[in-house]
Tab-separated table of C-alpha atoms in Angstrom:
chain	number	residue	atom	x	y	z
M	1	MET	CA	-17.464	-0.238	5.726
M	2	LEU	CA	-19.340	-2.627	3.459
M	3	THR	CA	-22.594	-1.009	2.321
M	4	TYR	CA	-25.836	-2.875	1.667
M	5	PHE	CA	-25.644	-1.942	-2.023
M	6	GLN	CA	-22.167	-3.427	-2.259
M	7	ALA	CA	-23.373	-6.525	-0.413
M	8	ILE	CA	-26.191	-7.013	-2.935
M	9	VAL	CA	-23.961	-6.511	-5.984
M	10	ILE	CA	-21.164	-8.756	-4.710
M	11	GLY	CA	-23.682	-11.364	-3.525
M	12	ALA	CA	-25.236	-11.570	-6.978
M	13	LEU	CA	-21.781	-11.693	-8.552
M	14	GLN	CA	-20.686	-14.525	-6.260
M	15	GLY	CA	-23.830	-16.592	-6.834
M	16	VAL	CA	-23.448	-16.424	-10.601
M	17	THR	CA	-19.675	-16.676	-11.032
M	18	GLU	CA	-19.288	-19.562	-8.573
M	19	LEU	CA	-21.257	-21.767	-10.976
M	20	PHE	CA	-20.505	-20.189	-14.350
M	21	PRO	CA	-17.072	-21.412	-15.538
M	22	ILE	CA	-15.543	-17.933	-15.152
M	23	SER	CA	-14.088	-17.942	-11.572
M	24	SER	CA	-15.871	-16.417	-8.588
M	25	LEU	CA	-12.621	-15.742	-6.718
M	26	GLY	CA	-11.130	-13.992	-9.720
M	27	HIS	CA	-14.174	-11.761	-10.116
M	28	SER	CA	-14.308	-11.007	-6.389
M	29	VAL	CA	-10.823	-9.528	-6.839
M	30	LEU	CA	-11.174	-7.949	-10.296
M	31	VAL	CA	-14.592	-6.282	-10.091
M	32	PRO	CA	-13.793	-4.179	-6.985
M	33	ALA	CA	-10.406	-3.327	-8.520
M	34	TRP	CA	-12.054	-2.169	-11.767
M	35	ILE	CA	-14.566	0.005	-9.918
M	36	GLY	CA	-11.913	1.382	-7.565
M	37	GLY	CA	-12.448	3.704	-4.620
M	38	SER	CA	-14.237	2.208	-1.637
M	39	TRP	CA	-14.879	-0.981	-3.630
M	40	GLN	CA	-11.173	-1.649	-4.020
M	41	GLU	CA	-10.588	-0.890	-0.354
M	42	LEU	CA	-12.909	-3.783	0.528
M	43	VAL	CA	-10.341	-6.216	-0.820
M	44	THR	CA	-7.260	-4.561	0.661
M	45	GLN	CA	-8.398	-3.526	4.159
M	46	GLY	CA	-7.261	-5.626	7.097
M	47	ASP	CA	-4.273	-7.956	6.981
M	48	SER	CA	-3.520	-11.457	5.745
M	49	LYS	CA	-2.948	-12.931	9.217
M	50	SER	CA	-6.106	-11.930	11.054
M	51	GLY	CA	-8.284	-11.854	7.947
M	52	THR	CA	-10.333	-9.028	6.468
M	53	PRO	CA	-13.995	-8.042	6.792
M	54	TYR	CA	-14.381	-8.656	3.060
M	55	LEU	CA	-13.128	-12.235	3.309
M	56	ALA	CA	-15.441	-12.804	6.268
M	57	PHE	CA	-18.307	-11.536	4.100
M	58	VAL	CA	-17.307	-13.822	1.211
M	59	VAL	CA	-17.507	-16.781	3.617
M	60	ALA	CA	-21.221	-16.100	4.132
M	61	LEU	CA	-21.738	-15.948	0.368
M	62	HIS	CA	-20.054	-19.328	-0.118
M	63	VAL	CA	-22.241	-20.979	2.501
M	64	ALA	CA	-25.349	-19.533	0.834
M	65	THR	CA	-24.211	-20.803	-2.567
M	66	ALA	CA	-23.680	-24.298	-1.191
M	67	ILE	CA	-27.121	-24.280	0.466
M	68	ALA	CA	-28.682	-23.240	-2.855
M	69	LEU	CA	-26.962	-26.163	-4.593
M	70	LEU	CA	-28.165	-28.559	-1.896
M	71	GLY	CA	-31.696	-27.272	-2.355
M	72	TYR	CA	-31.623	-27.494	-6.136
M	73	TYR	CA	-30.277	-31.044	-6.181
M	74	TRP	CA	-32.073	-32.233	-3.037
M	75	ARG	CA	-33.408	-35.402	-4.685
M	76	ASP	CA	-29.937	-36.376	-5.831
M	77	TRP	CA	-28.393	-35.623	-2.444
M	78	ARG	CA	-31.157	-37.552	-0.674
M	79	ASP	CA	-30.392	-40.628	-2.769
M	80	ILE	CA	-26.621	-40.150	-2.523
M	81	ILE	CA	-26.636	-39.803	1.277
M	82	ILE	CA	-28.943	-42.803	1.693
M	83	GLY	CA	-26.756	-44.830	-0.646
M	84	PHE	CA	-23.604	-43.815	1.198
M	85	VAL	CA	-25.053	-44.819	4.581
M	86	GLN	CA	-26.190	-48.144	3.120
M	87	THR	CA	-22.655	-48.940	1.942
M	88	LEU	CA	-21.327	-48.294	5.440
M	89	ARG	CA	-23.849	-50.763	6.835
M	90	THR	CA	-23.459	-53.502	4.243
M	91	ARG	CA	-19.828	-52.784	3.297
M	92	ARG	CA	-20.784	-53.344	-0.322
M	93	ILE	CA	-21.541	-51.140	-3.323
M	94	GLU	CA	-24.543	-52.592	-5.093
M	95	THR	CA	-26.275	-49.717	-6.903
M	96	SER	CA	-25.235	-46.862	-9.159
M	97	THR	CA	-26.270	-44.303	-6.537
M	98	GLN	CA	-24.033	-45.946	-3.942
M	99	ARG	CA	-21.185	-45.945	-6.442
M	100	LEU	CA	-21.796	-42.266	-7.251
M	101	ALA	CA	-21.689	-41.420	-3.534
M	102	TRP	CA	-18.218	-42.924	-3.215
M	103	LEU	CA	-17.028	-41.327	-6.452
M	104	ILE	CA	-17.937	-37.924	-4.988
M	105	VAL	CA	-16.035	-38.776	-1.800
M	106	ILE	CA	-13.007	-39.894	-3.803
M	107	ALA	CA	-13.095	-36.852	-6.096
M	108	THR	CA	-13.261	-34.527	-3.083
M	109	ILE	CA	-10.046	-35.884	-1.540
M	110	PRO	CA	-7.515	-34.019	-3.787
M	111	VAL	CA	-9.066	-30.562	-3.371
M	112	GLY	CA	-9.633	-31.202	0.327
M	113	ILE	CA	-5.979	-31.972	0.971
M	114	LEU	CA	-4.599	-29.257	-1.303
M	115	GLY	CA	-7.113	-26.715	-0.036
M	116	LEU	CA	-6.126	-27.190	3.591
M	117	ALA	CA	-2.436	-27.020	2.736
M	118	LEU	CA	-2.299	-24.333	0.063
M	119	GLU	CA	-5.410	-22.132	0.089
M	120	HIS	CA	-4.095	-19.435	2.442
M	121	PRO	CA	-0.594	-19.084	0.922
M	122	LEU	CA	-1.967	-19.131	-2.632
M	123	ARG	CA	-4.537	-16.446	-1.863
M	124	THR	CA	-1.934	-14.355	-0.108
M	125	LEU	CA	0.432	-14.562	-3.097
M	126	PHE	CA	-1.928	-14.504	-6.070
M	127	ALA	CA	-5.235	-12.862	-5.034
M	128	THR	CA	-4.238	-9.597	-6.709
M	129	PRO	CA	-5.755	-7.974	-9.825
M	130	ILE	CA	-2.812	-8.684	-12.119
M	131	TYR	CA	-2.508	-12.353	-11.163
M	132	ALA	CA	-6.286	-12.815	-11.262
M	133	SER	CA	-6.284	-11.286	-14.766
M	134	ILE	CA	-3.584	-13.661	-16.007
M	135	PHE	CA	-5.240	-16.733	-14.503
M	136	LEU	CA	-8.646	-15.692	-15.867
M	137	MET	CA	-7.180	-15.532	-19.359
M	138	LEU	CA	-5.504	-18.912	-18.843
M	139	ASN	CA	-8.858	-20.255	-17.657
M	140	GLY	CA	-10.281	-19.340	-21.067
M	141	VAL	CA	-7.430	-21.194	-22.765
M	142	VAL	CA	-8.087	-24.295	-20.641
M	143	LEU	CA	-11.796	-24.246	-21.560
M	144	ILE	CA	-10.974	-24.047	-25.268
M	145	VAL	CA	-8.401	-26.843	-25.046
M	146	GLY	CA	-10.868	-28.985	-23.092
M	147	GLU	CA	-13.539	-28.518	-25.735
M	148	GLY	CA	-11.072	-29.392	-28.488
M	149	LEU	CA	-9.756	-32.557	-26.833
M	150	ARG	CA	-13.266	-33.677	-25.869
M	151	ARG	CA	-14.099	-34.596	-29.469
M	152	ARG	CA	-11.375	-37.227	-29.427
M	153	ASN	CA	-12.349	-38.767	-26.101
M	154	ALA	CA	-16.136	-38.565	-26.305
M	155	PRO	CA	-16.799	-42.201	-27.361
M	156	SER	CA	-14.757	-43.751	-24.545
M	157	LEU	CA	-17.229	-43.427	-21.695
M	158	SER	CA	-20.370	-44.317	-23.648
M	159	ASP	CA	-19.333	-47.951	-24.052
M	160	TYR	CA	-18.320	-48.255	-20.414
M	161	GLY	CA	-21.490	-46.473	-19.279
M	162	ARG	CA	-23.691	-48.755	-21.356
M	163	LYS	CA	-21.970	-51.824	-19.929
M	164	PHE	CA	-22.364	-50.551	-16.362
M	165	ALA	CA	-26.070	-49.779	-16.901
M	166	GLU	CA	-26.659	-53.277	-18.275
M	167	GLU	CA	-24.940	-54.818	-15.261
M	168	GLN	CA	-27.071	-52.737	-12.927
M	169	GLU	CA	-30.272	-53.799	-14.691
M	170	ARG	CA	-29.357	-57.460	-14.377
M	171	ALA	CA	-28.314	-57.101	-10.742
M	172	SER	CA	-31.490	-55.247	-9.761
M	173	GLY	CA	-33.799	-57.553	-11.682
M	174	HIS	CA	-35.194	-54.722	-13.794
M	175	GLY	CA	-34.513	-56.586	-17.010
M	176	GLY	CA	-35.252	-54.206	-19.835
M	177	ASP	CA	-37.151	-51.658	-17.763
M	178	VAL	CA	-36.035	-48.054	-18.160
M	179	LEU	CA	-35.715	-45.736	-15.175
M	180	THR	CA	-37.732	-42.669	-16.113
M	181	GLU	CA	-36.801	-40.116	-13.431
M	182	GLU	CA	-34.310	-37.771	-15.061
M	183	HIS	CA	-32.102	-37.321	-12.004
M	184	VAL	CA	-31.876	-41.115	-11.557
M	185	VAL	CA	-30.932	-41.634	-15.205
M	186	SER	CA	-28.223	-38.965	-15.065
M	187	ASN	CA	-26.845	-40.463	-11.852
M	188	GLU	CA	-26.620	-43.829	-13.632
M	189	ARG	CA	-24.434	-42.232	-16.269
M	190	LEU	CA	-22.240	-40.440	-13.725
M	191	ALA	CA	-21.768	-43.672	-11.782
M	192	ALA	CA	-20.104	-45.123	-14.884
M	193	LEU	CA	-16.993	-43.068	-14.137
M	194	SER	CA	-13.996	-45.054	-12.959
M	195	VAL	CA	-12.213	-44.319	-9.682
M	196	LYS	CA	-9.247	-43.013	-11.667
M	197	ASP	CA	-11.541	-40.662	-13.590
M	198	ALA	CA	-13.108	-39.358	-10.368
M	199	LEU	CA	-9.677	-38.651	-8.882
M	200	GLY	CA	-8.609	-36.870	-12.056
M	201	ILE	CA	-11.692	-34.654	-12.067
M	202	GLY	CA	-11.242	-33.918	-8.372
M	203	LEU	CA	-7.619	-32.972	-8.962
M	204	ALA	CA	-8.637	-30.702	-11.838
M	205	GLN	CA	-10.909	-28.575	-9.644
M	206	SER	CA	-7.975	-27.921	-7.286
M	207	GLY	CA	-6.753	-25.353	-9.802
M	208	ALA	CA	-9.538	-23.056	-8.572
M	209	LEU	CA	-7.371	-22.316	-5.520
M	210	LEU	CA	-5.743	-19.757	-7.840
M	211	ALA	CA	-7.849	-16.619	-8.286
M	212	GLY	CA	-8.962	-16.553	-11.924
M	213	PHE	CA	-9.364	-20.284	-12.487
M	214	SER	CA	-12.930	-21.541	-12.266
M	215	ARG	CA	-13.828	-24.507	-10.052
M	216	SER	CA	-16.786	-25.505	-12.210
M	217	GLY	CA	-14.883	-24.821	-15.436
M	218	LEU	CA	-11.891	-26.975	-14.511
M	219	THR	CA	-14.156	-29.734	-13.203
M	220	MET	CA	-16.153	-29.692	-16.427
M	221	VAL	CA	-12.996	-29.876	-18.517
M	222	GLY	CA	-11.916	-32.876	-16.448
M	223	GLY	CA	-15.288	-34.514	-17.065
M	224	LEU	CA	-15.231	-33.784	-20.800
M	225	LEU	CA	-11.761	-35.290	-21.132
M	226	ARG	CA	-13.113	-38.488	-19.557
M	227	GLY	CA	-16.016	-38.770	-21.956
M	228	LEU	CA	-18.940	-37.138	-20.143
M	229	ASP	CA	-21.200	-34.870	-22.179
M	230	HIS	CA	-21.735	-31.220	-21.199
M	231	GLU	CA	-24.980	-31.836	-19.339
M	232	ASP	CA	-23.633	-34.647	-17.170
M	233	THR	CA	-20.265	-33.042	-16.531
M	234	ALA	CA	-21.986	-29.820	-15.430
M	235	LYS	CA	-24.126	-31.739	-12.960
M	236	PHE	CA	-21.123	-33.645	-11.629
M	237	ALA	CA	-19.263	-30.347	-11.246
M	238	PHE	CA	-22.112	-28.881	-9.198
M	239	LEU	CA	-22.487	-32.017	-7.061
M	240	LEU	CA	-18.750	-32.136	-6.462
M	241	ALA	CA	-18.543	-28.432	-5.633
M	242	THR	CA	-21.311	-28.559	-3.010
M	243	PRO	CA	-19.465	-30.343	-0.157
M	244	VAL	CA	-16.232	-28.464	-0.915
M	245	ILE	CA	-17.850	-25.010	-0.838
M	246	LEU	CA	-19.996	-25.877	2.176
M	247	ALA	CA	-17.119	-27.342	4.194
M	248	ALA	CA	-14.812	-24.412	3.408
M	249	GLY	CA	-17.531	-21.943	4.375
M	250	VAL	CA	-18.500	-23.678	7.601
M	251	LEU	CA	-14.855	-23.952	8.684
M	252	LYS	CA	-14.447	-20.198	8.233
M	253	LEU	CA	-17.758	-19.071	9.725
M	254	PRO	CA	-16.018	-18.150	13.016
M	255	GLU	CA	-14.346	-15.337	11.050
M	256	LEU	CA	-17.770	-13.841	10.393
M	257	ALA	CA	-18.672	-14.100	14.068
M	258	GLY	CA	-15.327	-12.621	15.132
M	259	PRO	CA	-13.998	-9.058	15.129
M	260	GLN	CA	-13.631	-8.942	11.343
M	261	GLY	CA	-17.311	-9.670	10.718
M	262	ARG	CA	-18.884	-8.055	13.761
M	263	ASP	CA	-19.894	-4.814	11.994
M	264	ILE	CA	-21.191	-6.413	8.782
M	265	ILE	CA	-23.643	-9.044	10.046
M	266	GLY	CA	-26.645	-7.357	8.405
M	267	GLN	CA	-24.834	-6.848	5.119
M	268	SER	CA	-23.645	-10.454	5.202
M	269	VAL	CA	-27.178	-11.773	5.668
M	270	VAL	CA	-28.494	-9.680	2.772
M	271	GLY	CA	-25.564	-10.614	0.548
M	272	ALA	CA	-25.977	-14.311	1.397
M	273	ILE	CA	-29.675	-14.264	0.474
M	274	VAL	CA	-28.887	-12.610	-2.857
M	275	ALA	CA	-26.017	-15.049	-3.511
M	276	GLY	CA	-28.251	-18.034	-2.771
M	277	LEU	CA	-30.982	-16.815	-5.126
M	278	ALA	CA	-28.447	-15.984	-7.846
M	279	ALA	CA	-26.849	-19.425	-7.510
M	280	TRP	CA	-30.252	-21.130	-7.760
M	281	PHE	CA	-31.114	-19.354	-11.008
M	282	ALA	CA	-27.570	-19.774	-12.334
M	283	VAL	CA	-27.575	-23.552	-11.949
M	284	ARG	CA	-31.065	-23.732	-13.444
M	285	PHE	CA	-29.895	-21.718	-16.463
M	286	LEU	CA	-26.683	-23.715	-16.900
M	287	GLU	CA	-28.467	-27.038	-16.617
M	288	ARG	CA	-30.571	-26.081	-19.635
M	289	PHE	CA	-27.749	-24.286	-21.438
M	290	PHE	CA	-25.446	-27.309	-21.473
M	291	LYS	CA	-28.101	-29.573	-22.927
M	292	THR	CA	-27.260	-28.162	-26.350
M	293	ARG	CA	-24.268	-25.822	-25.990
M	294	THR	CA	-20.602	-25.797	-25.044
M	295	MET	CA	-18.269	-23.743	-22.825
M	296	LEU	CA	-16.831	-21.765	-25.744
M	297	PRO	CA	-18.848	-18.566	-25.020
M	298	PHE	CA	-17.462	-18.557	-21.473
M	299	ALA	CA	-13.963	-19.218	-22.801
M	300	VAL	CA	-14.181	-16.186	-25.090
M	301	TYR	CA	-15.418	-14.056	-22.201
M	302	CYS	CA	-12.484	-15.153	-20.003
M	303	LEU	CA	-9.974	-14.389	-22.747
M	304	VAL	CA	-11.375	-10.924	-23.427
M	305	ALA	CA	-11.964	-9.980	-19.781
M	306	GLY	CA	-8.573	-11.362	-18.764
M	307	LEU	CA	-6.721	-9.502	-21.532
M	308	LEU	CA	-8.458	-6.196	-20.796
M	309	SER	CA	-7.736	-6.616	-17.100
M	310	ILE	CA	-4.059	-7.335	-17.784
M	311	ILE	CA	-3.842	-4.137	-19.809
M	312	ARG	CA	-5.623	-2.251	-17.024
M	313	PHE	CA	-3.590	-3.518	-14.080
M	314	VAL	CA	-0.153	-4.264	-15.539
């Protein structure tokens, strides 16, 4: 039986680790295994075919995390949705926001296809403490490599982004006017990504189907390799993660309403509230953090935590 204390702890853990580049799925496997006892039984009870109460609970946490992201970036999502609808009506892409809307759609395609095809078998095979430990350590390696390669690729997008912004100013008749709203300016920069870049970033986040690899971390590495800075790539990672997390959660909500989740409705509600609040504060912290810092601290954490976990569970 999932207790309310466990629901609060795991909810907070989910809200933070889903957005920090350290893997929420990996921690949802490793933390209960480290604590042991009834915590470890949460992960192992039930069976892989009918699902487990714990997985049903995690579904509620994912939905809450996605709702928190929607709330935090509501201005961006308002503009993106309006822009997307406008392109369907006019069949043309005329603004940076409309372009960004389609880039998000395009970047979501790889993880959507791979998620539907591979999520269940990959979780069945690799959602164990030892595999999660190995992948968490590899996640740290990927973050370090991404930071190292970024220095070589950083100038590439700035020229393209500047050219795109100039074209948008001429097309909109703004001339030399500068858009002052921060979320609009950042969306202008994100819209400078090419379709190929968006597909590459979307493919990168598919690695999070393996417990231990971070969705936001892999997406950020993909963005850095294509010339985005840390602040913009973090925002793109969060925008890109929102529809994926929300869709996956909504599709699995029947599990929570079924036999597996019937006895943990109260715990799921409490855990979801905590996860949503934790996600809100996590994205607020990371948005400021990546203005001046890199992913190296998170990479070191993944290496150390992964190595210790390998030693513990080998």
